[in-house]
PDB file of C-alpha atoms in Angstrom:
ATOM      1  CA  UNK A   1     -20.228  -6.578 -19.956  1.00 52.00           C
ATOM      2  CA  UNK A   2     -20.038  -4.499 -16.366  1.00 54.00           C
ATOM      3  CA  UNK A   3     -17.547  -2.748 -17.542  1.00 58.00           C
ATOM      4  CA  UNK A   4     -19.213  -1.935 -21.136  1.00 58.00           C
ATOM      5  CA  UNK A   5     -21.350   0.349 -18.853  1.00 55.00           C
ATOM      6  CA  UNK A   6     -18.443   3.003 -18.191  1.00 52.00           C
ATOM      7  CA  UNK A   7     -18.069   3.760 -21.618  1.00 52.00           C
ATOM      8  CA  UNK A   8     -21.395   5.166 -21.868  1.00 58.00           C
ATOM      9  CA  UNK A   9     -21.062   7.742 -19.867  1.00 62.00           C
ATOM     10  CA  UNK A  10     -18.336  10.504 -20.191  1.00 62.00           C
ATOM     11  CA  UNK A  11     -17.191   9.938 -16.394  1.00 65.00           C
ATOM     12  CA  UNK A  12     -16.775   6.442 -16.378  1.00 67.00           C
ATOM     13  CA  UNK A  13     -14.112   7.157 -19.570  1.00 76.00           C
ATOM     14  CA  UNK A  14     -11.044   7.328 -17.294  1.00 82.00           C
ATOM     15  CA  UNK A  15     -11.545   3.730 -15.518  1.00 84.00           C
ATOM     16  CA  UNK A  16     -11.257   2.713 -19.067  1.00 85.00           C
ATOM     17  CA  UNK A  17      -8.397   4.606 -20.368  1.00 90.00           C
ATOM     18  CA  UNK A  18      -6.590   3.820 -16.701  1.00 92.00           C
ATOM     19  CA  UNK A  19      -7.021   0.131 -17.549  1.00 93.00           C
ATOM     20  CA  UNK A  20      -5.507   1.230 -21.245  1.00 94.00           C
ATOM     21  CA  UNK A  21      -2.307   2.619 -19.664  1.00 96.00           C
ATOM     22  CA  UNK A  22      -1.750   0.207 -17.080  1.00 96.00           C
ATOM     23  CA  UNK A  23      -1.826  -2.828 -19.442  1.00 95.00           C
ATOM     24  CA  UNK A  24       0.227  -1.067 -21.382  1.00 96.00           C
ATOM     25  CA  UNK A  25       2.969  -0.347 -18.521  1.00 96.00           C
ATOM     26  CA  UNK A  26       2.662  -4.188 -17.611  1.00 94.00           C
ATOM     27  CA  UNK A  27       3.348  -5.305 -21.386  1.00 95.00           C
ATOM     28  CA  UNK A  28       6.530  -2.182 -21.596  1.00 94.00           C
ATOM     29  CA  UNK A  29       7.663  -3.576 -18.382  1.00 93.00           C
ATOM     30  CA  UNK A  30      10.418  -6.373 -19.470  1.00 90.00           C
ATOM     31  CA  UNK A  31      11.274  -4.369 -22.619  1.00 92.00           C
ATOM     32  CA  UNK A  32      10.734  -0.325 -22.114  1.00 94.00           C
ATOM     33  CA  UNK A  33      11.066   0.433 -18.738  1.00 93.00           C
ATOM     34  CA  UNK A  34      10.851   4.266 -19.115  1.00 94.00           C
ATOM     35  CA  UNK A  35       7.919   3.693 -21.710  1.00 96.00           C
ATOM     36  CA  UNK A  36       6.617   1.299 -18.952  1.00 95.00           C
ATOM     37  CA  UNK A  37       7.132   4.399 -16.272  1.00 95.00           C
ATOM     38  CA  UNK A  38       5.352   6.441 -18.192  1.00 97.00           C
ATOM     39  CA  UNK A  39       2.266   4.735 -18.753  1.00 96.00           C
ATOM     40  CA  UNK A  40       1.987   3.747 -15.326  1.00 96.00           C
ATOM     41  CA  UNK A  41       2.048   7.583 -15.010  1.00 96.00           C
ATOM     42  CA  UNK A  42      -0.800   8.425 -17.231  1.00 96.00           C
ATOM     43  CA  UNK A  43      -2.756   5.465 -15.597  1.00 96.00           C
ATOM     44  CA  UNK A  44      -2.913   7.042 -12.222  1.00 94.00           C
ATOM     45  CA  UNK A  45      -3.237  10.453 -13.761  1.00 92.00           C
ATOM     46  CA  UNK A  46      -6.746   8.786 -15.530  1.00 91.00           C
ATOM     47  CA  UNK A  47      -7.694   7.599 -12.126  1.00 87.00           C
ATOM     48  CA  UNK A  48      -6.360   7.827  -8.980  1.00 85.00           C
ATOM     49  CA  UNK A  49      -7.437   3.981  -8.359  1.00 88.00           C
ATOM     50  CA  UNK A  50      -4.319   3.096 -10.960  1.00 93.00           C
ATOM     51  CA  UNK A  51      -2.225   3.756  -8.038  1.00 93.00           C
ATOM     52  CA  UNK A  52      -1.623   0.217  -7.608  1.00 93.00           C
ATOM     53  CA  UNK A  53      -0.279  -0.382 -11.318  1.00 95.00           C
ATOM     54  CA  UNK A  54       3.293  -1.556  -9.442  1.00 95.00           C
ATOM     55  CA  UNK A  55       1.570  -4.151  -7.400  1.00 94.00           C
ATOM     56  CA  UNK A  56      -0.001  -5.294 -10.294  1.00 93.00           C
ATOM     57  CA  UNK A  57       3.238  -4.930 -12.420  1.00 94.00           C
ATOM     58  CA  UNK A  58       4.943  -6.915  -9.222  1.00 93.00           C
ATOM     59  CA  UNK A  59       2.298  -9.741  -9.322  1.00 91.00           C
ATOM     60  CA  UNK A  60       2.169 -10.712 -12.696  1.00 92.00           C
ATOM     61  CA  UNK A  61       6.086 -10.701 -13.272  1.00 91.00           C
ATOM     62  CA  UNK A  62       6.118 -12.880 -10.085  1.00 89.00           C
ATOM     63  CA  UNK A  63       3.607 -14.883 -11.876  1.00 88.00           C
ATOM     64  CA  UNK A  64       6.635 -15.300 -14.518  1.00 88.00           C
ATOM     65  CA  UNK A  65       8.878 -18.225 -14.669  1.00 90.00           C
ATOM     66  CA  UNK A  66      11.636 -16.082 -15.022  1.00 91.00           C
ATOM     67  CA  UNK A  67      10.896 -12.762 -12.749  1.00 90.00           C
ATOM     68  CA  UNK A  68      12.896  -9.543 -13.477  1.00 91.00           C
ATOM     69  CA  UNK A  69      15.161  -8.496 -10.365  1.00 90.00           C
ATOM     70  CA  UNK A  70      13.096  -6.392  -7.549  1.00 89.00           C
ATOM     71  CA  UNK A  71      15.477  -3.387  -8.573  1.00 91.00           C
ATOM     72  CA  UNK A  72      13.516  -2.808 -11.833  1.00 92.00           C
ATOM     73  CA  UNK A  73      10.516  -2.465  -9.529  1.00 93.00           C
ATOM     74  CA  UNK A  74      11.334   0.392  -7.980  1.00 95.00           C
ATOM     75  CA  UNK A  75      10.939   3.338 -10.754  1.00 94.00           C
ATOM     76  CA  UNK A  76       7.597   2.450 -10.743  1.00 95.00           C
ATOM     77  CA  UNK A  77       6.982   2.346  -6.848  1.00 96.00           C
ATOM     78  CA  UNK A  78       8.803   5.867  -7.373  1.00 96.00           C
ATOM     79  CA  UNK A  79       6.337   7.403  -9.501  1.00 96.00           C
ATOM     80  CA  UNK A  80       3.267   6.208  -7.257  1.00 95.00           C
ATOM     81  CA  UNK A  81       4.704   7.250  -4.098  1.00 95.00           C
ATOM     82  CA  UNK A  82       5.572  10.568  -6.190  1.00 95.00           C
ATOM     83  CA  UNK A  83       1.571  10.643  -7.408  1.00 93.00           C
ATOM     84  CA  UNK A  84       0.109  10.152  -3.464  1.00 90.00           C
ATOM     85  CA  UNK A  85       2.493  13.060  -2.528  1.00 91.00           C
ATOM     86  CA  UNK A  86       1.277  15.217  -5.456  1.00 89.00           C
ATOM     87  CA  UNK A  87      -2.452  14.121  -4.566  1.00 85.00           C
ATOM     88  CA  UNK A  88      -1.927  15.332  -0.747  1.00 82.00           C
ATOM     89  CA  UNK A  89      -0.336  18.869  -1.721  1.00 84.00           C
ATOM     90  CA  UNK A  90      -0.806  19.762  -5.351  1.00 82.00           C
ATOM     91  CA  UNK A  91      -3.266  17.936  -6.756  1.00 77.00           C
ATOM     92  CA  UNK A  92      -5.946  17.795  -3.494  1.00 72.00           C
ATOM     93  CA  UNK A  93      -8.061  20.526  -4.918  1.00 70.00           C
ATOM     94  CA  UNK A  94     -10.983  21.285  -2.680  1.00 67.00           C
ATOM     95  CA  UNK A  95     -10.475  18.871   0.149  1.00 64.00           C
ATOM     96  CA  UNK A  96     -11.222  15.923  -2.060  1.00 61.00           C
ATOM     97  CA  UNK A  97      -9.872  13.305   0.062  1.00 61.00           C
ATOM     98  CA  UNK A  98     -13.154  14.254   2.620  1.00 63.00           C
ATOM     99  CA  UNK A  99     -15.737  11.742  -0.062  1.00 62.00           C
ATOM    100  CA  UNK A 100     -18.713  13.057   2.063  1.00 62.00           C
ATOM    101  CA  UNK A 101     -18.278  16.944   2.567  1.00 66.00           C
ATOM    102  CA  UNK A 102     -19.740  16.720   6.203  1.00 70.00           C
ATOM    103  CA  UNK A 103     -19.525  14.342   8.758  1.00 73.00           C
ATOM    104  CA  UNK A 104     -21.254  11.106   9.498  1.00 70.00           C
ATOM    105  CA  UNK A 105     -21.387   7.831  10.597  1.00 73.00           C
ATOM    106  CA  UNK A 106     -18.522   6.164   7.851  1.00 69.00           C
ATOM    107  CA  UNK A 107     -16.364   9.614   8.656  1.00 71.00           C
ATOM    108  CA  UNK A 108     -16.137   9.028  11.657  1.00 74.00           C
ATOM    109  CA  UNK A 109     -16.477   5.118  12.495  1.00 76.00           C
ATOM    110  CA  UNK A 110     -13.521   3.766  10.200  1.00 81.00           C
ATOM    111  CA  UNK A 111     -14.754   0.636  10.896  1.00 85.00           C
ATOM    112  CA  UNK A 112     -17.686   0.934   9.566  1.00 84.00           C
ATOM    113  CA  UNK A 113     -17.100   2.025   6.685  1.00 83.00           C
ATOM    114  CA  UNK A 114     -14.543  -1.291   6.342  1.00 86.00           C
ATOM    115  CA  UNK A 115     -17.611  -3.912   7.806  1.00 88.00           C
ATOM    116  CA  UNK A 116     -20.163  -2.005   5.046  1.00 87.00           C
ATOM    117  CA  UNK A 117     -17.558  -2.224   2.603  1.00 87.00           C
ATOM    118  CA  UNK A 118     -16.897  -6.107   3.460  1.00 90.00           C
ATOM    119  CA  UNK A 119     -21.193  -6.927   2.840  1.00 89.00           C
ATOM    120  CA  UNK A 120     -20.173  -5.398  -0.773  1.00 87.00           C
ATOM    121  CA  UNK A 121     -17.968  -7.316  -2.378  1.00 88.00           C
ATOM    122  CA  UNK A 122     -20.538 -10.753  -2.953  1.00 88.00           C
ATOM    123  CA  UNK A 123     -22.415  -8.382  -4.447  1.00 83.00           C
ATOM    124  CA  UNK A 124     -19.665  -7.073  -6.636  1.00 83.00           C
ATOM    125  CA  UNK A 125     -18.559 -10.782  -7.655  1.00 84.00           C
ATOM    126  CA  UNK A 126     -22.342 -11.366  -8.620  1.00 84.00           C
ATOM    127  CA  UNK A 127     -22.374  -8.462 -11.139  1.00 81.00           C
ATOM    128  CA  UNK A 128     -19.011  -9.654 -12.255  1.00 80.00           C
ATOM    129  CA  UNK A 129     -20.222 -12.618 -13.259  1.00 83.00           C
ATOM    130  CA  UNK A 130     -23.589 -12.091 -14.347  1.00 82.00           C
ATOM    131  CA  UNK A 131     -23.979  -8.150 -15.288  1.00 76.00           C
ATOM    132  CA  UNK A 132     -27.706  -7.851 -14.275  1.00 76.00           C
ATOM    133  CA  UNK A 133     -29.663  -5.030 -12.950  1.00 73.00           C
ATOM    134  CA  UNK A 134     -26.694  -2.566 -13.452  1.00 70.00           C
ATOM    135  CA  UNK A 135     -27.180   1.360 -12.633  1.00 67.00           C
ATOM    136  CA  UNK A 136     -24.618   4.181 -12.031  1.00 63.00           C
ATOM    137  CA  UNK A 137     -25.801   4.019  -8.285  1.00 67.00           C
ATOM    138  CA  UNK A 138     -26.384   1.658  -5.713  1.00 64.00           C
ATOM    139  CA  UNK A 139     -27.437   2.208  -2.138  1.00 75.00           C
ATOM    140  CA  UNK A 140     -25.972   0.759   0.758  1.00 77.00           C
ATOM    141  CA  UNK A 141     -27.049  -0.167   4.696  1.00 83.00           C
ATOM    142  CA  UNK A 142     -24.620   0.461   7.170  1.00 84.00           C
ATOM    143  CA  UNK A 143     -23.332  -2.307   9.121  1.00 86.00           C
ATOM    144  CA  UNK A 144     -21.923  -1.836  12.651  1.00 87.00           C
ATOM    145  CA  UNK A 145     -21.087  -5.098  14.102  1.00 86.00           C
ATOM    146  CA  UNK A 146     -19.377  -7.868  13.606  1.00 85.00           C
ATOM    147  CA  UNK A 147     -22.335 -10.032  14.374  1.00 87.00           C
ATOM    148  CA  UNK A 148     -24.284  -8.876  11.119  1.00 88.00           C
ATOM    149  CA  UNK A 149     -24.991 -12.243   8.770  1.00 89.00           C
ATOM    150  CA  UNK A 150     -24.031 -10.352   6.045  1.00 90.00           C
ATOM    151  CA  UNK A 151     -20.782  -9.174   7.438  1.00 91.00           C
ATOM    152  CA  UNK A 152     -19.545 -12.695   7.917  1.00 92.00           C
ATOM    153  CA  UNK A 153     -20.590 -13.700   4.605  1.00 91.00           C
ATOM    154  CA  UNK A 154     -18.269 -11.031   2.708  1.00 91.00           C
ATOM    155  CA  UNK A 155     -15.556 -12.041   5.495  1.00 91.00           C
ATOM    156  CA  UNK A 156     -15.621 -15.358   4.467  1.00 92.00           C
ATOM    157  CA  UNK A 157     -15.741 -14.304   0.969  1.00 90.00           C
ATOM    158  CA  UNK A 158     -12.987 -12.026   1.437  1.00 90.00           C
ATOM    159  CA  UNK A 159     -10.979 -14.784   2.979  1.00 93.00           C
ATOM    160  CA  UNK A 160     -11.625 -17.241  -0.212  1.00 92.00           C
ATOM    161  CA  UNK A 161     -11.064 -15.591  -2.548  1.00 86.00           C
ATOM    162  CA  UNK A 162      -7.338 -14.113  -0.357  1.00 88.00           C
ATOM    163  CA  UNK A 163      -6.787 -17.999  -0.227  1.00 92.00           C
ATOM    164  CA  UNK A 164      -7.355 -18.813  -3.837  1.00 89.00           C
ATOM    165  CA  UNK A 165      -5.573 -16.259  -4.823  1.00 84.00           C
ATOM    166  CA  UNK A 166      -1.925 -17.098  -2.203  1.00 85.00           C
ATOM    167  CA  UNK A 167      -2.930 -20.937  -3.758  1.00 87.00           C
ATOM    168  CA  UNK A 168      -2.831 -20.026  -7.454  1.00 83.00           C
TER     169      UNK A 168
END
């Protein structure tokens, strides 16, 4: 139901047709490589987040019982190292990697922007699960330090949910 959201607006079109390609490069994958390549192609061209189609590609055929050889992993590593060097030269129209388009406290403080990021993601699980209260924007306090409550918690849920994940 989150996800239901993006449809509505025209924007929020490309996380879905992203997700449409790179399901469709993970089910070419064993069969259709270069139909498999190609998708994974038109994934990160729908979103630059697709990026990491070939670890998800990797992952799930590791998942398999019977995982295909790492050499039919690398035409798609290929094509998203060929997309990040297209999006530094080409395809970086108007400086978009700078998100903010002046400088400030999570331009210059990497770390900050990583511990604010960190107090985000029970939130994100939360709306996962139970799709409440959704809007297109959400605001944000900056954290800092390491001693914030709130940074701890998403540390430690960063660190489950890393574990459950190496268990499974």
């Amino acid at each position: 139901p989150m996800q239901a959201e993006l449809v509505a607006y025209i924007p929020g079109r490309c996380d879905t047709l992203g997700l449409l390609f790179m399901l469709l490069a993970a089910l070419a994958f064993r069969r259709r490589l270069w139909l498999s390549l190609l998708c994974a192609a038109l994934a990160m061209a729908s979103k630059e987040n697709f990026v990491l189609t070939p670890l998800f590609i990797l992952l799930t055929d590791r998942a398999n019982p019977q995982p295909a050889p790492w050499r039919r992993h690398i035409g798609l590593w290929l094509v998203a190292a060929a997309y990040v060097l297209l999006r530094f030269t080409i395809l970086n129209f108007a400086n978009t990697f700078n998100f903010y388009g002046a400088e400030n406290m999570l331009t210059q403080h990497p770390e900050y922007r990583l511990l604010t990021y960190v107090t985000t993601l029970p939130t994100g699980f939360r709306l996962w699960l139970w799709p409440a209260d959704l809007h297109h924007e959400r605001a944000w306090s900056l954290y800092t330090s390491l001693l914030t409550s709130k940074v701890w918690i998403g540390a430690l849920f960063l660190v489950a949910w890393l574990g459950l994940a190496a268990w499974l």
